[in-house]
Coordinates of C-alpha atoms and ligand atoms in Angstrom, one line a residue:
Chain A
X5 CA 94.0 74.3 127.6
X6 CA 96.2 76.4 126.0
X7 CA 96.0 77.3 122.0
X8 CA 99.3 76.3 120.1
X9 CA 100.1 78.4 117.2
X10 CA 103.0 77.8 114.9
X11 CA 104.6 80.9 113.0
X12 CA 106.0 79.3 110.0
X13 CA 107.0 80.4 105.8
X14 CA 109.5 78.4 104.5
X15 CA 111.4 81.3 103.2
X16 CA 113.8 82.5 105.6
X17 CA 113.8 86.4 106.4
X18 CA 110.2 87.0 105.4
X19 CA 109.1 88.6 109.6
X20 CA 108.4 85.3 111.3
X21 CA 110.5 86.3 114.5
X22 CA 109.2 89.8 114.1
X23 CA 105.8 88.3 113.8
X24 CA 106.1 86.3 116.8
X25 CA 106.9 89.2 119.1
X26 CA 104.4 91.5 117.5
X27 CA 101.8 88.7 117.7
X28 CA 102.1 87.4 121.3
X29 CA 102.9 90.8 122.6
X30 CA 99.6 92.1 121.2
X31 CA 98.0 89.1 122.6
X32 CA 99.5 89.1 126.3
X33 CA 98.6 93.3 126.2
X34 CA 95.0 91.8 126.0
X35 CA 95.5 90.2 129.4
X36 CA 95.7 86.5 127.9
X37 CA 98.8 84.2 129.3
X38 CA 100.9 84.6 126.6
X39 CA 104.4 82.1 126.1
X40 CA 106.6 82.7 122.9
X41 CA 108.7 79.9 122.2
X42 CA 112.0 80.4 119.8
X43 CA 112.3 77.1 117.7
X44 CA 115.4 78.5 116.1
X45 CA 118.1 76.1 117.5
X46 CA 121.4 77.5 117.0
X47 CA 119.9 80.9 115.2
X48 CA 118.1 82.1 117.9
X49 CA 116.7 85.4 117.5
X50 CA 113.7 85.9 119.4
X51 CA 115.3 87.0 122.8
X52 CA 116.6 89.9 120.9
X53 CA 113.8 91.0 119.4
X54 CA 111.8 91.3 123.0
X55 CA 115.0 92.6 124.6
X56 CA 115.8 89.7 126.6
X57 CA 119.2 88.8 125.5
X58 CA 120.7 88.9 128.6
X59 CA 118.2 86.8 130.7
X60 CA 118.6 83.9 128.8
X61 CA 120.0 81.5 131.8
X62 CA 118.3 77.9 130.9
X63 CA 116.8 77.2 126.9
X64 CA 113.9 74.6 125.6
X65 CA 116.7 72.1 125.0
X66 CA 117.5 72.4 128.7
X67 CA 113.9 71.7 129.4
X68 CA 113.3 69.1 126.6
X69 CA 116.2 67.3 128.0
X70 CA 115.2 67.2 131.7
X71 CA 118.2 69.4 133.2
X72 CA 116.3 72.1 133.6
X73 CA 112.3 73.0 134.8
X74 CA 110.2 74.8 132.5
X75 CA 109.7 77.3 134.9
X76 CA 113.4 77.9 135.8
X77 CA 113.8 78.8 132.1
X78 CA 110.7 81.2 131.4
X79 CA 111.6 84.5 131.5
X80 CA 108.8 86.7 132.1
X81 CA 108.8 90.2 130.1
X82 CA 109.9 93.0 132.0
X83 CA 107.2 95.2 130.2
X84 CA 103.9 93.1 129.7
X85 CA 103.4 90.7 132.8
X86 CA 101.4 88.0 131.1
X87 CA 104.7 87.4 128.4
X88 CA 107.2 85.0 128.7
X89 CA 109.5 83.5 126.5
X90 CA 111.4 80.4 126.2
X91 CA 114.4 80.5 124.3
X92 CA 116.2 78.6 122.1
X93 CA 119.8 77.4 122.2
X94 CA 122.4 78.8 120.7
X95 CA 125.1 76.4 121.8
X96 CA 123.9 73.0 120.9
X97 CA 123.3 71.4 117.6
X98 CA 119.9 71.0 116.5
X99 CA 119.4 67.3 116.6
X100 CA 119.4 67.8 120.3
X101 CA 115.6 68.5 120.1
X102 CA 113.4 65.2 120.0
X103 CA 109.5 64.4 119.1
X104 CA 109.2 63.6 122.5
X105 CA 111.0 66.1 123.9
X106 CA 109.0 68.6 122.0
X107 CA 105.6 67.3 123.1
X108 CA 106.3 66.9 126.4
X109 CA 107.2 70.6 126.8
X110 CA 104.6 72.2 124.2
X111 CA 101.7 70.1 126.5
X112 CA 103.1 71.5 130.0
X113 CA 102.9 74.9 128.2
X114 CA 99.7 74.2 127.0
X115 CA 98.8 73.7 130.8
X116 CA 99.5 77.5 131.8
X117 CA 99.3 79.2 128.7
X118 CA 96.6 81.0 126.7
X119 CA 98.4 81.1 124.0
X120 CA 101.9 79.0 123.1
X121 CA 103.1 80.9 119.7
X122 CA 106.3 79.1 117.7
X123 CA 108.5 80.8 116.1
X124 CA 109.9 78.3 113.4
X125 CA 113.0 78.4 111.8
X126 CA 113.5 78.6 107.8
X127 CA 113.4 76.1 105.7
X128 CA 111.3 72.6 105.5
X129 CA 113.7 70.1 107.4
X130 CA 114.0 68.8 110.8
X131 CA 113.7 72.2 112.9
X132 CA 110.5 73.6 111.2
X133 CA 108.9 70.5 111.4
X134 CA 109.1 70.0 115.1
X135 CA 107.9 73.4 115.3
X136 CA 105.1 72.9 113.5
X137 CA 104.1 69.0 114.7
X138 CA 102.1 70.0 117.7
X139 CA 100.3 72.7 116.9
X140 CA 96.6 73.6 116.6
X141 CA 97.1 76.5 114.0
X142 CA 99.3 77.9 112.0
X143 CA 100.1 81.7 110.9
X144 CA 101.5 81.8 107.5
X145 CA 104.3 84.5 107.0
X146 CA 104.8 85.6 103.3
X147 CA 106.2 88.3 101.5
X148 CA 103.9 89.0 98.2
X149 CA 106.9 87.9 95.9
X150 CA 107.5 85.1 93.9
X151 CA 109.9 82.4 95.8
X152 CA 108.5 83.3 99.2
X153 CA 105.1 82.9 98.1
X154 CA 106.1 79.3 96.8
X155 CA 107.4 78.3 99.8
X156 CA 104.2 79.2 101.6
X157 CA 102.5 77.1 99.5
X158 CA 105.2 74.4 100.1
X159 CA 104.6 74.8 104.0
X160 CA 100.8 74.9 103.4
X161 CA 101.3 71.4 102.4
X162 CA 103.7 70.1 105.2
X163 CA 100.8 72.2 107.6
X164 CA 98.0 69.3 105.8
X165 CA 100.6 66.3 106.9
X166 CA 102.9 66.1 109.0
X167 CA 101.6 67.6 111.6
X168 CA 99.8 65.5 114.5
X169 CA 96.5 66.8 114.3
X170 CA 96.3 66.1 110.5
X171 CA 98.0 62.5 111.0
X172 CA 94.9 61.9 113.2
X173 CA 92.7 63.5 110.5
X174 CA 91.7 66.6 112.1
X175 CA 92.1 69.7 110.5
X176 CA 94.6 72.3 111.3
X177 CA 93.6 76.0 111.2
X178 CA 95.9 78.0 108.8
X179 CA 96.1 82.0 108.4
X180 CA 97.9 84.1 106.1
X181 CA 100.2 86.8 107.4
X182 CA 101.5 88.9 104.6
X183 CA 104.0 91.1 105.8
X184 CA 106.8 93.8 104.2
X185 CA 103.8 94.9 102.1
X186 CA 104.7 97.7 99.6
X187 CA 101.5 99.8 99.1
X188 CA 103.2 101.6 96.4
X189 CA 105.0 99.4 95.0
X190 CA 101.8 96.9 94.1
X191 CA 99.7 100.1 92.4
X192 CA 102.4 99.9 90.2
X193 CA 101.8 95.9 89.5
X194 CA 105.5 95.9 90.4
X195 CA 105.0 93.6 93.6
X196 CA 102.1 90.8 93.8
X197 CA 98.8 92.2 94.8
X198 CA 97.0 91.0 98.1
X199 CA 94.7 89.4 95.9
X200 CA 96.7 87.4 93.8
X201 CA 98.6 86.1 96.9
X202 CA 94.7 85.0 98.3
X203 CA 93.8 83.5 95.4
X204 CA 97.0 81.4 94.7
X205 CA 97.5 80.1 98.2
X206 CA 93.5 80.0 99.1
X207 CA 94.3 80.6 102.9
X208 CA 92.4 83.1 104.8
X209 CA 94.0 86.4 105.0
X210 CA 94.8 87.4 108.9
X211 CA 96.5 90.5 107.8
X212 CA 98.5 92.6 106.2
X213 CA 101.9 93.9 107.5
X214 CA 103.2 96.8 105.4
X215 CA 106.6 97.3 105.1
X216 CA 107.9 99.7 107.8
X217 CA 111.0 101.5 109.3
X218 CA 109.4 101.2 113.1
X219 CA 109.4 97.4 112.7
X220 CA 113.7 98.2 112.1
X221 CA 113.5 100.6 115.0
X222 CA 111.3 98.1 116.9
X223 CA 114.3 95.4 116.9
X224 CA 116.9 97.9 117.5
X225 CA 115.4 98.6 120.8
X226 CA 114.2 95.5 121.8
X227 CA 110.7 96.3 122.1
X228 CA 107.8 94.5 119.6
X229 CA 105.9 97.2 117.4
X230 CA 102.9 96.9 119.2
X231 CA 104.7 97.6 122.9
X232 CA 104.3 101.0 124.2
X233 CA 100.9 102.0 122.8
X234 CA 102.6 102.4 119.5
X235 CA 101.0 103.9 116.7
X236 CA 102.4 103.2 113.4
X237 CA 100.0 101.1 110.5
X238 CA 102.6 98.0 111.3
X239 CA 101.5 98.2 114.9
X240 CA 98.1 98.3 114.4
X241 CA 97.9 95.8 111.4
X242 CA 99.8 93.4 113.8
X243 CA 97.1 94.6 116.9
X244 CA 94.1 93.6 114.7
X245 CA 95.9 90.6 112.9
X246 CA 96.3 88.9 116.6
X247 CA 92.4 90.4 117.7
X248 CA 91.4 87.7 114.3
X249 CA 93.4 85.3 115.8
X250 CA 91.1 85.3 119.2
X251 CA 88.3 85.6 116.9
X252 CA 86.9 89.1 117.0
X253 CA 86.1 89.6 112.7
X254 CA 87.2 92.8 111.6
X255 CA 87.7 93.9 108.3
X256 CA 91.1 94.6 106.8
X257 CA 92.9 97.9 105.9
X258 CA 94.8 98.1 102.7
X259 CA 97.8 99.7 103.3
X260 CA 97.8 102.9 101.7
X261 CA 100.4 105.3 101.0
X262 CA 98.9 108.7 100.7
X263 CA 95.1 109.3 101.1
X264 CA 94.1 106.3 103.0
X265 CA 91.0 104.0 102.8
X266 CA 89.9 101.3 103.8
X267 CA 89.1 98.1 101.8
X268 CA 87.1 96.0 103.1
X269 CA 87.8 92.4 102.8
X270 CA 86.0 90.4 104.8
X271 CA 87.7 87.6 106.5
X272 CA 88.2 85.3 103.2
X273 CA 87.5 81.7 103.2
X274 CA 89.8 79.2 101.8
X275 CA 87.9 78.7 98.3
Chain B
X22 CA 110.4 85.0 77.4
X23 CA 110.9 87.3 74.0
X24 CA 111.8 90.6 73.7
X25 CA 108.0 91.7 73.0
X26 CA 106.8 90.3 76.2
X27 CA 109.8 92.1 78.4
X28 CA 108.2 95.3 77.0
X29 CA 104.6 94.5 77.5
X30 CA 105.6 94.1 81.1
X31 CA 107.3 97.0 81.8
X32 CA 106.4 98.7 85.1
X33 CA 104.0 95.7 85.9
X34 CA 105.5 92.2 86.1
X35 CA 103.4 91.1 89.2
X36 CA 100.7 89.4 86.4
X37 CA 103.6 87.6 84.9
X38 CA 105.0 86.5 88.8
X39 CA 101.4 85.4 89.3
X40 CA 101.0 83.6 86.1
X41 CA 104.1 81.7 86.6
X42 CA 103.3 81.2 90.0
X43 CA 99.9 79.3 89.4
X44 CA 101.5 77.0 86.8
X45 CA 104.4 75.9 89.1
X46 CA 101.9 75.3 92.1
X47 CA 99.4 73.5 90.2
X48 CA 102.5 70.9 89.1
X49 CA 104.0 70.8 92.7
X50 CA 100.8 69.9 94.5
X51 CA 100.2 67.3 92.6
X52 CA 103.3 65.5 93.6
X53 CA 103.0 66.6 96.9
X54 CA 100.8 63.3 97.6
X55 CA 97.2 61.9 98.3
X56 CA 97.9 63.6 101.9
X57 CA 98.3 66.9 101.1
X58 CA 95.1 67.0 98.0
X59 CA 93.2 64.8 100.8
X60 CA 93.5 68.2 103.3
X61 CA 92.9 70.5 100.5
X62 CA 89.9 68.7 99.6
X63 CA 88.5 68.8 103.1
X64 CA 88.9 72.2 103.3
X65 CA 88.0 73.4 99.9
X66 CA 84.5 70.9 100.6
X67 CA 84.1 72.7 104.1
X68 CA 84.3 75.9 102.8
X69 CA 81.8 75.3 99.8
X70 CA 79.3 73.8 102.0
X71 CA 79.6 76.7 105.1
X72 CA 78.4 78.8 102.6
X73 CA 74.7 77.4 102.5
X74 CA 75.1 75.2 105.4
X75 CA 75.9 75.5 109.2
X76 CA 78.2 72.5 110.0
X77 CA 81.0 71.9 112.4
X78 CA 84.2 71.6 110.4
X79 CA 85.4 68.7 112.7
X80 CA 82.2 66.5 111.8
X81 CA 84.0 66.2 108.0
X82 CA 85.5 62.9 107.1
X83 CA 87.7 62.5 104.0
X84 CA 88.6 59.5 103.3
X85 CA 90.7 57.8 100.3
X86 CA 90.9 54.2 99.5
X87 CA 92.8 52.8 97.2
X88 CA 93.1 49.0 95.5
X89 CA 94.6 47.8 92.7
X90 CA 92.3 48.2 90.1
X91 CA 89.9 51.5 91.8
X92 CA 90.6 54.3 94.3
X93 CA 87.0 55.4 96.4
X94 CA 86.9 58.7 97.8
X95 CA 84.7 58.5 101.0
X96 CA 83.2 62.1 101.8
X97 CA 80.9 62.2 105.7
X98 CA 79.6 64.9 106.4
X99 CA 77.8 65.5 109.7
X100 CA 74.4 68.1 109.2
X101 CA 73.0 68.9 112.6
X102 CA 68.9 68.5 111.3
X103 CA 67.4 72.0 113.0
X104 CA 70.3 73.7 110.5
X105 CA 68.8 73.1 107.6
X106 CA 64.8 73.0 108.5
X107 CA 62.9 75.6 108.9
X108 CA 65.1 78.3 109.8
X109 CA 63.5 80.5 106.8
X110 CA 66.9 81.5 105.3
X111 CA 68.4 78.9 104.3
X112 CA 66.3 76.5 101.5
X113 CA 65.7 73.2 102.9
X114 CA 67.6 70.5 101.3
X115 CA 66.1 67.5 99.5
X116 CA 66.4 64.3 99.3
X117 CA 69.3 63.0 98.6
X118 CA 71.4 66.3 98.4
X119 CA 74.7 66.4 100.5
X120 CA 73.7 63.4 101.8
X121 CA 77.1 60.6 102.0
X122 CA 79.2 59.9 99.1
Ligands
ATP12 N1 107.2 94.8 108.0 C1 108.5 95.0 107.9 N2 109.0 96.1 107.5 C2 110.4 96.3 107.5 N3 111.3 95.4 107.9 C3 110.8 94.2 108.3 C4 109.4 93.9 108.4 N4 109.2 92.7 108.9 C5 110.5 92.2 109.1 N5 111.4 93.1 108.8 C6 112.9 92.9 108.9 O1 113.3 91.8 108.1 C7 114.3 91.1 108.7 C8 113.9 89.6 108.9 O2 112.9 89.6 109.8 P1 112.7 88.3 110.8 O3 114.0 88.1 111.5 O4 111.5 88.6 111.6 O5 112.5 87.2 109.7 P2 112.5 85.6 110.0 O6 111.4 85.1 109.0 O7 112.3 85.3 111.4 O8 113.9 85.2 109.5 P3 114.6 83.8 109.7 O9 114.0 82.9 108.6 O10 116.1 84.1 109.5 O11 114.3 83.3 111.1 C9 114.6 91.8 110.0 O12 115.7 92.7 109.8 C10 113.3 92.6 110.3 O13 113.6 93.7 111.1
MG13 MG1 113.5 84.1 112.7

């Protein structure tokens, strides 16, 4: 059975599309069955960001509805053979996805699938509530600044209750991805260190994501980061965050601008 | 925020951010609900004990009941025995310790 993750902040704009990519891209590279599934209704922007604009024939509300089979609306990456995506609508309105519609989809995903990974929409209605009822864990994005590190704290909270598995009081595993991280920027106590985000939100850290112009280039071409063997910090901070996330422990790099090292921090527990 | 403070934070306001930050949250979780400090609990309790104690996170019940007059908070915690005697490492636990709230 297949492990449901959902990719969730809040905040809009903060990398959870661009995380999605990165992260199931880095996961299917690894040989594991990988589906990213675009819970943006109406926004969609995850076909775009894996290049797959055009392929788009049948969407999850297609499926969810019944007018369409799951596997006549996959569309399997062109690059990475174990990738597919399901995308989401961009025509209808966003009531058209149901609870049941949702879980009925999610749990024949679950059946072929390593890995299902969500990408939510923004905000903490409707849309990113669905995206986040049926999973089994949930990667956190958040920029280290003020508002969106709020809203991951609101999230956090929505992650403890209205999800399924912590309706039937099971836990759900949550990670923290902080991404657009400004190495410079927070020597200069200008920008929230990665400590202070820790220790406000007490959710272990799955990585750090510094902020990068090959994440830009990335979406301009239509290929995640951590496609093509690429080589830039942001590729390999996404490469180890999704290695944590099948549960290899390896300790994580600051971002650094000049001379770099390495800080080690452990994979934190939530304290 | 006065003038003085503005210049005591020039070049670094992320300790001010942070500050502000831990104030707000403490307020909003509160009001977030029994839920939400019920999940926090559980996982702030598994941590604390996984640091002494090998248990399986699922084996954690957390429970809150509430009547008029009293609310119980009802903490289970499953220890699996050969974890916790004689490994060497880890100190046995006595009686009573961890044992059911
Ligand atoms: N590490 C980064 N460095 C530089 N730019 C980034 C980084 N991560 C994301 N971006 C850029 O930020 C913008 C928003 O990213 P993205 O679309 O992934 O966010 P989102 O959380 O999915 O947004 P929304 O809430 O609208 O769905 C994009 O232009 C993206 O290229
Ligand atoms: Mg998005």
């Amino acid at each position: 059975m297949g492990n449901v993750i959902v990719v969730t902040s809040g905040k809009g704009g903060v990398g959870k599309t661009t995380s999605t990519a990165a992260l199931g891209s880095a996961l299917a590279e690894r040989g594991q069955r990988v589906c990213v599934v675009d819970f943006d209704v109406g926004l969609r922007n995850l076909d775009l960001v894996l290049g797959a604009e055009r392929r788009v024939v049948y969407d999850f509300i297609n499926v969810a509805q019944g007018d369409a089979k799951l596997a006549q609306a996959l569309i399997r990456d062109k690059r990475i053979e174990t990738l597919y995506l399901l995308a989401a609508s961009q025509t209808r309105d966003k009531d058209a996805l149901t609870d049941e519609g949702v879980e009925r989809v999610i749990g024949e995903l679950k059946q072929s699938f390593d890995w299902v990974v969500c990408d939510s929409p923004a905000g903490i209605e409707r849309g990113a509530l669905l995206a986040m009822r049926f999973a089994d864990q949930a990667v956190v994005v958040a920029n280290p600044e003020v508002s969106s590190v709020r809203d991951a704290d609101r999230i956090i909270g929505l992650l403890d209750s209205r999800t399924q598995r912590a309706e039937g009081g099971q836990r759900i595993d949550k990670h923290l991805l902080l991404t657009r991280f400004d190495p410079a920027r927070s020597a200069r106590g200008e920008m929230l260190s990665v400590a202070d985000v820790l220790d406000i939100l007490s959710v272990p850290l799955l990585g750090i994501i510094p902020e990068s112009e090959e994440i830009i280039r990335a979406s301009n071409l239509g290929a995640p980061i951590t496609m093509n063997a690429g080589v830039s910090p942001a590729a390999k901070a996404y490469r180890d965050a999704a290695r944590r996330l099948s549960g290899e422990t390896l300790p994580i790099a600051m971002p650094t601008e000049k001379k770099p090292f390495l800080s080690r921090l452990f994979g934190r527990r939530a304290a | 925020m006065n003038l003085l403070n503005l210049f005591k934070s020039r070049g670094g306001t992320a300790p001010v951010a942070r500050e502000r930050l831990q104030i707000l949250l403490a307020h909003e979780r509160v009001r977030l609900g029994p839920q939400d400090l019920l999940a926090r609990l559980r996982d702030d309790l598994i941590a604390t004990i996984l640091r002494h104690v090998e248990i399986d996170p699922e084996k954690v019940m957390v429970k809150l009941d509430s009547d008029a007059a009293i609310s119980t908070l009802e903490i289970d915690i499953e220890i699996p025995r050969e974890k916790i005697v004689g490994d060497g490492k880890r100190r046995p636990l006595g009686d009573g310790e961890l044992s059911a709230a």
